[in-house]
Amino acid sequence: MTDVRPVDRTGAGIRTTTTIVPTPQNGRAPQAVAPKDTRPPRIDKRDPRYLALRNFAMSMSVFNILGYSVFGFEQPWTWPIFALLVGYSAELTFEMISAWAQKRRPGFMGNGGWGLYTFLLPTHITALAANMLLYANDLFWPIAFAVVVSIGQKVVLQAPIKGRMRHFMNPSNFGITVTLLAFSWVNIAPPYHFTEHVPDVIRIVIPLVIITAGTVLNTMLTKKVPLIVGWVGGFVIQALIRHWIWDVQLWAALIPMTGVAFVLFTNYMITDPGTTPSSGKMQFMFGSSVAMVYGVLMLFNVVYTLFFAVCIVCALRGVFWWVKSMRERGRTPALQPAS
C-alpha cells in the first residue's frame, strides 16, 4: 500500500507531504515521488496574449466611459457595471463546475489576485461588448442573458483544436446572436448611438481614433492583420459582385464601412484571438470567408448580417476540427498486445 504522511525533511520543523512508493520485490530502497504542482501556469506580464487582452479590456473600458459621458450611449450608465458583475459571477461559476467535473483546480486559483485578474480579462471584454452593442429598451435582463450565454458556451461548444479542447465560437458575437434570435424585440444599438452628442468634426475623428488604436493593437500584439485584410478586402469584393450581378447600388453596399459599428466590429470583434486561426494564410481565409457569407446573407435580406456571418464561419471551423480529429482517430492503428 502507498503510504502518504508528513515527513520532516529539513530538520527545521518544516513538514512537507512526501509520497513513499512500495518497496519492489527486487529489494531496492523505496523512492520518494515529488508532489505534483496542480496550479495553473502563471501568466507573464510580458506575454503578448496577456498584453493583447489587457489592452482590449482597457480600450473597451475607456470607450464605455466616453460613451456614457460624451458620445451619447442610450442605455443606463449602471448597466455596464451590472453586465460586468453578471459576467464575473457566471465565469467563476462555470469554471468551478467545469473544474469539479474534470477533477482539476479552477483556473483562477493558485496565483493569487494576479491569477484571478488575468482569468477575468476575457470576461471583462465580453460583458462590455454585449452591453454596448445590444439595445433592449429599459430592460436589463436580455443583456444579462446575452452575457451568460456568451460565457457559458465556452464550456459547452468546444472542439479538439491542435491537440487540446478549446472553444471555437466568438463569445460576445455568439451571445448577441442568440439574444437577437430569442427575443425579436431586442435590437442592435443604432449607429448614431456612438456619436449622438458630439459635433460633426468629432464624428469623423472617433472612427479614425478607433482605427488607429485597433490597428496598433492587432499589428503589435494579436498579429491579426491578415485576417483584417481578408475581411475588409472580401467585404469590398462582395459589394462589387452584388453590384455587378444583382444590380445593388455600390454606395449602399459599401456605406456600412464608414460607420463606427463596422470599425469596432473589424478591430475588436472579428479579431478575437481565442476563436480565430493563428497562421497568416488561415487568418486571411477566415476573414474573407466571413465577408463572403455576409454577402450571401445580404442576398436573402437577412438582418444583423455581421453577427450571423461570424457565427456561421466559427461554427464551420468547429465542425472542421471535429471532422479532422475523428479522421485522425480512424487512421490511428490499434495498439497490439505485448507478446
CSV table of C-alpha atoms in Angstrom, one decimal:
chain,number,residue,atom,x,y,z
A,1,MET,CA,0.0,0.0,0.0
A,2,THR,CA,1.2,3.5,-0.8
A,3,ASP,CA,2.0,5.5,2.3
A,4,VAL,CA,1.3,9.3,2.5
A,5,ARG,CA,2.4,11.0,5.6
A,6,PRO,CA,4.1,14.2,6.8
A,7,VAL,CA,7.9,13.9,6.9
A,8,ASP,CA,10.4,16.4,8.4
A,9,ARG,CA,12.9,16.7,5.6
A,10,THR,CA,14.7,19.9,6.6
A,11,GLY,CA,15.4,19.4,10.3
A,12,ALA,CA,13.9,22.9,10.9
A,13,GLY,CA,10.4,21.8,11.8
A,14,ILE,CA,9.0,22.3,8.3
A,15,ARG,CA,6.8,19.4,7.3
A,16,THR,CA,6.0,18.6,3.7
A,17,THR,CA,4.0,15.8,2.3
A,18,THR,CA,6.0,13.1,0.5
A,19,THR,CA,4.7,10.0,-1.2
A,20,ILE,CA,6.5,6.8,-0.4
A,21,VAL,CA,6.1,4.1,-3.1
A,22,PRO,CA,6.1,0.5,-2.1
A,23,THR,CA,9.3,-1.4,-1.9
A,24,PRO,CA,9.7,-3.5,-5.1
A,25,GLN,CA,10.4,-7.2,-4.9
A,26,ASN,CA,14.0,-6.7,-6.1
A,27,GLY,CA,14.9,-5.3,-2.7
A,28,ARG,CA,15.8,-1.8,-3.7
A,29,ALA,CA,15.1,1.1,-1.4
A,30,PRO,CA,11.8,2.9,-1.7
A,31,GLN,CA,11.9,6.2,-3.7
A,32,ALA,CA,10.2,9.5,-2.8
A,33,VAL,CA,8.0,10.9,-5.5
A,34,ALA,CA,7.7,14.7,-5.5
A,35,PRO,CA,4.2,16.0,-5.2
A,36,LYS,CA,2.6,17.3,-8.4
A,37,ASP,CA,2.0,21.0,-8.7
A,38,THR,CA,-1.6,21.4,-9.9
A,39,ARG,CA,-1.6,25.2,-10.0
A,40,PRO,CA,-2.4,26.8,-13.4
A,41,PRO,CA,0.7,28.3,-15.1
A,42,ARG,CA,1.3,31.9,-14.1
A,43,ILE,CA,0.9,34.3,-17.0
A,44,ASP,CA,3.9,36.6,-17.5
A,45,LYS,CA,3.3,40.3,-17.7
A,46,ARG,CA,5.3,40.4,-21.0
A,47,ASP,CA,3.2,37.6,-22.6
A,48,PRO,CA,1.8,39.0,-25.9
A,49,ARG,CA,-1.5,37.3,-25.1
A,50,TYR,CA,-1.8,39.0,-21.8
A,51,LEU,CA,-0.9,42.3,-23.3
A,52,ALA,CA,-3.5,41.9,-26.0
A,53,LEU,CA,-6.2,41.1,-23.5
A,54,ARG,CA,-5.2,43.9,-21.2
A,55,ASN,CA,-5.2,46.5,-24.0
A,56,PHE,CA,-8.5,45.2,-25.4
A,57,ALA,CA,-10.1,45.4,-21.9
A,58,MET,CA,-8.6,48.9,-21.3
A,59,SER,CA,-9.9,50.1,-24.8
A,60,MET,CA,-13.4,48.8,-24.1
A,61,SER,CA,-13.5,50.4,-20.7
A,62,VAL,CA,-12.3,53.8,-21.9
A,63,PHE,CA,-14.8,53.6,-24.8
A,64,ASN,CA,-17.6,52.9,-22.5
A,65,ILE,CA,-16.7,55.7,-20.1
A,66,LEU,CA,-16.5,58.1,-23.0
A,67,GLY,CA,-19.7,56.7,-24.5
A,68,TYR,CA,-21.8,57.4,-21.4
A,69,SER,CA,-20.2,60.7,-20.6
A,70,VAL,CA,-19.6,62.2,-24.1
A,71,PHE,CA,-20.7,60.2,-27.1
A,72,GLY,CA,-24.4,59.6,-26.1
A,73,PHE,CA,-24.8,55.9,-25.2
A,74,GLU,CA,-28.5,55.5,-24.5
A,75,GLN,CA,-28.5,52.6,-22.0
A,76,PRO,CA,-28.4,53.5,-18.3
A,77,TRP,CA,-24.9,54.2,-17.1
A,78,THR,CA,-25.2,51.5,-14.4
A,79,TRP,CA,-25.7,48.7,-17.0
A,80,PRO,CA,-22.1,48.1,-17.8
A,81,ILE,CA,-21.4,47.7,-14.1
A,82,PHE,CA,-24.3,45.2,-13.8
A,83,ALA,CA,-23.1,43.4,-17.0
A,84,LEU,CA,-19.6,43.0,-15.5
A,85,LEU,CA,-20.9,41.7,-12.2
A,86,VAL,CA,-23.1,39.1,-14.1
A,87,GLY,CA,-20.1,38.2,-16.3
A,88,TYR,CA,-17.7,37.7,-13.5
A,89,SER,CA,-20.2,35.6,-11.5
A,90,ALA,CA,-21.0,33.5,-14.5
A,91,GLU,CA,-17.4,32.9,-15.4
A,92,LEU,CA,-16.3,31.9,-11.9
A,93,THR,CA,-19.4,29.6,-11.5
A,94,PHE,CA,-18.9,27.8,-14.8
A,95,GLU,CA,-15.2,27.4,-14.2
A,96,MET,CA,-15.8,25.9,-10.7
A,97,ILE,CA,-18.4,23.5,-12.2
A,98,SER,CA,-16.0,22.6,-15.0
A,99,ALA,CA,-13.1,22.1,-12.7
A,100,TRP,CA,-15.1,19.9,-10.4
A,101,ALA,CA,-16.3,17.7,-13.3
A,102,GLN,CA,-12.7,17.4,-14.7
A,103,LYS,CA,-11.2,16.9,-11.2
A,104,ARG,CA,-8.8,19.8,-11.5
A,105,ARG,CA,-8.1,23.1,-9.8
A,106,PRO,CA,-10.1,26.1,-11.1
A,107,GLY,CA,-8.1,28.2,-13.5
A,108,PHE,CA,-8.4,31.4,-11.3
A,109,MET,CA,-6.9,29.7,-8.2
A,110,GLY,CA,-3.3,29.2,-7.4
A,111,ASN,CA,-1.7,32.5,-8.4
A,112,GLY,CA,-3.5,34.9,-6.0
A,113,GLY,CA,-5.0,38.1,-7.2
A,114,TRP,CA,-2.9,38.1,-10.3
A,115,GLY,CA,-4.4,34.8,-11.4
A,116,LEU,CA,-7.9,36.0,-10.8
A,117,TYR,CA,-7.3,39.3,-12.6
A,118,THR,CA,-5.9,37.6,-15.8
A,119,PHE,CA,-8.5,34.9,-15.7
A,120,LEU,CA,-11.3,37.5,-15.8
A,121,LEU,CA,-9.9,39.7,-18.6
A,122,PRO,CA,-11.7,38.0,-21.4
A,123,THR,CA,-15.0,38.1,-19.4
A,124,HIS,CA,-14.5,41.9,-19.0
A,125,ILE,CA,-14.3,42.4,-22.7
A,126,THR,CA,-17.2,40.1,-23.4
A,127,ALA,CA,-19.6,41.7,-20.9
A,128,LEU,CA,-18.9,45.2,-22.0
A,129,ALA,CA,-19.3,44.3,-25.7
A,130,ALA,CA,-22.6,42.6,-25.2
A,131,ASN,CA,-24.0,45.6,-23.2
A,132,MET,CA,-22.6,48.2,-25.6
A,133,LEU,CA,-23.9,46.6,-28.8
A,134,LEU,CA,-27.4,45.4,-27.7
A,135,TYR,CA,-30.4,47.6,-27.2
A,136,ALA,CA,-33.2,46.2,-25.1
A,137,ASN,CA,-35.2,49.3,-24.2
A,138,ASP,CA,-35.3,49.7,-20.5
A,139,LEU,CA,-34.9,46.0,-19.6
A,140,PHE,CA,-31.5,44.7,-18.4
A,141,TRP,CA,-32.3,41.0,-18.2
A,142,PRO,CA,-31.8,40.4,-22.0
A,143,ILE,CA,-28.4,41.9,-21.6
A,144,ALA,CA,-27.7,39.6,-18.7
A,145,PHE,CA,-29.0,36.7,-20.8
A,146,ALA,CA,-26.5,37.6,-23.6
A,147,VAL,CA,-23.6,37.8,-21.2
A,148,VAL,CA,-24.4,34.4,-19.6
A,149,VAL,CA,-24.8,32.7,-23.0
A,150,SER,CA,-21.5,34.3,-24.2
A,151,ILE,CA,-19.6,32.8,-21.3
A,152,GLY,CA,-21.5,29.5,-20.9
A,153,GLN,CA,-21.0,28.5,-24.5
A,154,LYS,CA,-17.2,28.4,-23.9
A,155,VAL,CA,-17.7,25.4,-21.7
A,156,VAL,CA,-20.1,23.6,-24.0
A,157,LEU,CA,-19.1,24.4,-27.6
A,158,GLN,CA,-15.6,23.1,-27.8
A,159,ALA,CA,-13.5,21.2,-30.4
A,160,PRO,CA,-10.1,19.4,-30.4
A,161,ILE,CA,-8.0,22.2,-31.9
A,162,LYS,CA,-4.3,21.4,-32.2
A,163,GLY,CA,-4.3,18.8,-29.5
A,164,ARG,CA,-6.5,20.3,-26.8
A,165,MET,CA,-10.1,21.1,-26.3
A,166,ARG,CA,-10.8,24.8,-27.0
A,167,HIS,CA,-14.0,26.9,-27.6
A,168,PHE,CA,-14.5,27.9,-31.2
A,169,MET,CA,-17.4,30.3,-31.1
A,170,ASN,CA,-16.7,34.0,-30.7
A,171,PRO,CA,-18.1,34.6,-27.2
A,172,SER,CA,-19.7,38.1,-27.4
A,173,ASN,CA,-20.7,37.6,-31.0
A,174,PHE,CA,-22.5,34.3,-30.2
A,175,GLY,CA,-24.3,35.7,-27.1
A,176,ILE,CA,-25.5,38.7,-29.1
A,177,THR,CA,-26.7,36.5,-32.0
A,178,VAL,CA,-28.6,34.1,-29.7
A,179,THR,CA,-30.2,37.0,-27.9
A,180,LEU,CA,-31.3,38.6,-31.2
A,181,LEU,CA,-32.8,35.2,-32.3
A,182,ALA,CA,-34.5,34.5,-29.0
A,183,PHE,CA,-36.1,38.0,-28.5
A,184,SER,CA,-37.3,39.6,-31.7
A,185,TRP,CA,-37.9,43.0,-29.9
A,186,VAL,CA,-34.2,43.2,-28.9
A,187,ASN,CA,-32.2,45.2,-31.4
A,188,ILE,CA,-28.6,46.2,-32.1
A,189,ALA,CA,-27.6,49.6,-30.8
A,190,PRO,CA,-28.4,52.2,-33.5
A,191,PRO,CA,-25.4,53.7,-35.5
A,192,TYR,CA,-26.0,57.2,-34.1
A,193,HIS,CA,-25.6,55.7,-30.6
A,194,PHE,CA,-21.9,56.1,-30.8
A,195,THR,CA,-21.7,59.7,-31.9
A,196,GLU,CA,-25.0,61.2,-30.9
A,197,HIS,CA,-23.8,64.1,-28.7
A,198,VAL,CA,-20.6,65.2,-30.4
A,199,PRO,CA,-20.0,67.8,-33.1
A,200,ASP,CA,-19.7,66.7,-36.7
A,201,VAL,CA,-15.9,67.1,-36.8
A,202,ILE,CA,-15.6,64.8,-33.8
A,203,ARG,CA,-17.8,62.2,-35.5
A,204,ILE,CA,-15.1,61.9,-38.1
A,205,VAL,CA,-12.3,61.8,-35.5
A,206,ILE,CA,-13.9,59.0,-33.5
A,207,PRO,CA,-13.6,56.2,-36.1
A,208,LEU,CA,-10.2,57.4,-37.0
A,209,VAL,CA,-9.0,57.1,-33.4
A,210,ILE,CA,-10.6,53.6,-33.2
A,211,ILE,CA,-9.0,52.5,-36.4
A,212,THR,CA,-5.6,53.8,-35.3
A,213,ALA,CA,-5.8,52.1,-31.8
A,214,GLY,CA,-7.1,48.9,-33.3
A,215,THR,CA,-4.5,48.7,-36.0
A,216,VAL,CA,-1.7,49.2,-33.5
A,217,LEU,CA,-3.2,46.6,-31.2
A,218,ASN,CA,-3.8,44.0,-33.9
A,219,THR,CA,-0.4,44.6,-35.6
A,220,MET,CA,1.8,44.6,-32.5
A,221,LEU,CA,0.0,42.1,-30.2
A,222,THR,CA,-2.7,39.9,-31.7
A,223,LYS,CA,-1.0,39.7,-35.1
A,224,LYS,CA,-4.4,39.6,-36.9
A,225,VAL,CA,-3.6,41.9,-39.8
A,226,PRO,CA,-4.0,39.2,-42.4
A,227,LEU,CA,-7.5,38.5,-41.0
A,228,ILE,CA,-8.4,42.2,-41.2
A,229,VAL,CA,-7.1,42.4,-44.8
A,230,GLY,CA,-9.1,39.3,-45.8
A,231,TRP,CA,-12.2,40.7,-44.1
A,232,VAL,CA,-12.1,44.2,-45.5
A,233,GLY,CA,-10.9,43.1,-48.9
A,234,GLY,CA,-13.6,40.4,-49.1
A,235,PHE,CA,-16.2,43.0,-48.0
A,236,VAL,CA,-15.3,45.2,-50.9
A,237,ILE,CA,-15.3,42.3,-53.3
A,238,GLN,CA,-18.7,41.0,-52.2
A,239,ALA,CA,-20.1,44.6,-52.6
A,240,LEU,CA,-18.7,44.7,-56.2
A,241,ILE,CA,-20.2,41.3,-57.0
A,242,ARG,CA,-23.6,42.3,-55.7
A,243,HIS,CA,-23.4,45.5,-57.7
A,244,TRP,CA,-22.4,43.8,-61.0
A,245,ILE,CA,-24.6,40.8,-60.9
A,246,TRP,CA,-27.6,41.8,-58.7
A,247,ASP,CA,-27.6,45.5,-59.6
A,248,VAL,CA,-27.2,46.6,-55.9
A,249,GLN,CA,-26.2,50.2,-55.6
A,250,LEU,CA,-22.5,50.2,-54.9
A,251,TRP,CA,-22.6,53.1,-52.4
A,252,ALA,CA,-25.3,51.3,-50.5
A,253,ALA,CA,-23.2,48.1,-50.4
A,254,LEU,CA,-20.1,49.9,-49.2
A,255,ILE,CA,-21.5,52.5,-46.8
A,256,PRO,CA,-21.5,50.2,-43.8
A,257,MET,CA,-17.7,50.5,-43.8
A,258,THR,CA,-18.0,54.2,-42.9
A,259,GLY,CA,-19.7,53.6,-39.6
A,260,VAL,CA,-18.3,53.3,-36.1
A,261,ALA,CA,-20.0,50.0,-35.6
A,262,PHE,CA,-18.2,48.5,-38.6
A,263,VAL,CA,-14.8,49.8,-37.3
A,264,LEU,CA,-15.4,48.4,-33.9
A,265,PHE,CA,-16.5,45.1,-35.4
A,266,THR,CA,-13.4,44.9,-37.6
A,267,ASN,CA,-10.9,45.8,-34.9
A,268,TYR,CA,-12.4,44.3,-31.7
A,269,MET,CA,-15.0,41.6,-32.6
A,270,ILE,CA,-13.9,39.6,-35.6
A,271,THR,CA,-10.2,39.5,-34.5
A,272,ASP,CA,-10.9,37.6,-31.2
A,273,PRO,CA,-7.6,35.8,-30.6
A,274,GLY,CA,-9.2,32.7,-29.0
A,275,THR,CA,-11.5,31.8,-31.8
A,276,THR,CA,-9.5,32.8,-34.9
A,277,PRO,CA,-6.7,31.0,-36.7
A,278,SER,CA,-3.1,31.8,-35.9
A,279,SER,CA,-1.3,31.4,-39.2
A,280,GLY,CA,-1.5,34.3,-41.7
A,281,LYS,CA,-2.9,32.2,-44.5
A,282,MET,CA,-5.7,30.7,-42.4
A,283,GLN,CA,-6.4,34.2,-40.9
A,284,PHE,CA,-6.9,35.6,-44.4
A,285,MET,CA,-9.2,32.7,-45.3
A,286,PHE,CA,-11.2,33.2,-42.1
A,287,GLY,CA,-11.7,37.0,-42.7
A,288,SER,CA,-12.6,36.6,-46.4
A,289,SER,CA,-15.0,33.7,-45.6
A,290,VAL,CA,-16.9,36.0,-43.2
A,291,ALA,CA,-17.1,38.6,-45.9
A,292,MET,CA,-18.5,36.1,-48.5
A,293,VAL,CA,-21.0,34.7,-46.0
A,294,TYR,CA,-22.1,38.2,-45.3
A,295,GLY,CA,-22.7,38.8,-49.0
A,296,VAL,CA,-24.7,35.7,-49.3
A,297,LEU,CA,-26.9,36.6,-46.3
A,298,MET,CA,-27.4,40.0,-47.7
A,299,LEU,CA,-28.8,38.5,-50.9
A,300,PHE,CA,-31.5,36.8,-48.8
A,301,ASN,CA,-32.2,40.1,-46.9
A,302,VAL,CA,-31.0,38.7,-43.6
A,303,VAL,CA,-30.7,41.4,-40.9
A,304,TYR,CA,-27.9,41.6,-38.3
A,305,THR,CA,-25.7,40.1,-41.0
A,306,LEU,CA,-22.3,40.8,-39.5
A,307,PHE,CA,-23.1,38.8,-36.4
A,308,PHE,CA,-24.7,35.9,-38.2
A,309,ALA,CA,-21.8,35.7,-40.7
A,310,VAL,CA,-19.2,35.4,-37.9
A,311,CYS,CA,-21.3,32.7,-36.1
A,312,ILE,CA,-21.6,30.6,-39.3
A,313,VAL,CA,-17.9,30.7,-40.1
A,314,CYS,CA,-16.9,30.0,-36.5
A,315,ALA,CA,-19.4,27.0,-36.4
A,316,LEU,CA,-18.0,25.7,-39.7
A,317,ARG,CA,-14.5,26.0,-38.2
A,318,GLY,CA,-15.5,24.0,-35.2
A,319,VAL,CA,-17.1,21.3,-37.4
A,320,PHE,CA,-13.9,21.2,-39.4
A,321,TRP,CA,-11.7,20.5,-36.4
A,322,TRP,CA,-14.1,17.8,-35.1
A,323,VAL,CA,-14.1,16.0,-38.5
A,324,LYS,CA,-10.3,16.3,-38.7
A,325,SER,CA,-10.0,14.8,-35.2
A,326,MET,CA,-12.3,11.9,-36.0
A,327,ARG,CA,-10.5,11.1,-39.2
A,328,GLU,CA,-7.1,11.1,-37.4
A,329,ARG,CA,-8.5,8.7,-34.8
A,330,GLY,CA,-9.8,6.4,-37.6
A,331,ARG,CA,-6.4,6.3,-39.2
A,332,THR,CA,-4.5,5.6,-35.9
A,333,PRO,CA,-3.6,1.9,-35.9
A,334,ALA,CA,-4.8,-0.1,-32.9
A,335,LEU,CA,-2.2,-1.0,-30.3
A,336,GLN,CA,-1.0,-4.6,-30.5
A,337,PRO,CA,-0.9,-6.6,-27.2
A,338,ALA,CA,2.6,-7.4,-25.9
A,339,SER,CA,3.7,-10.9,-26.7
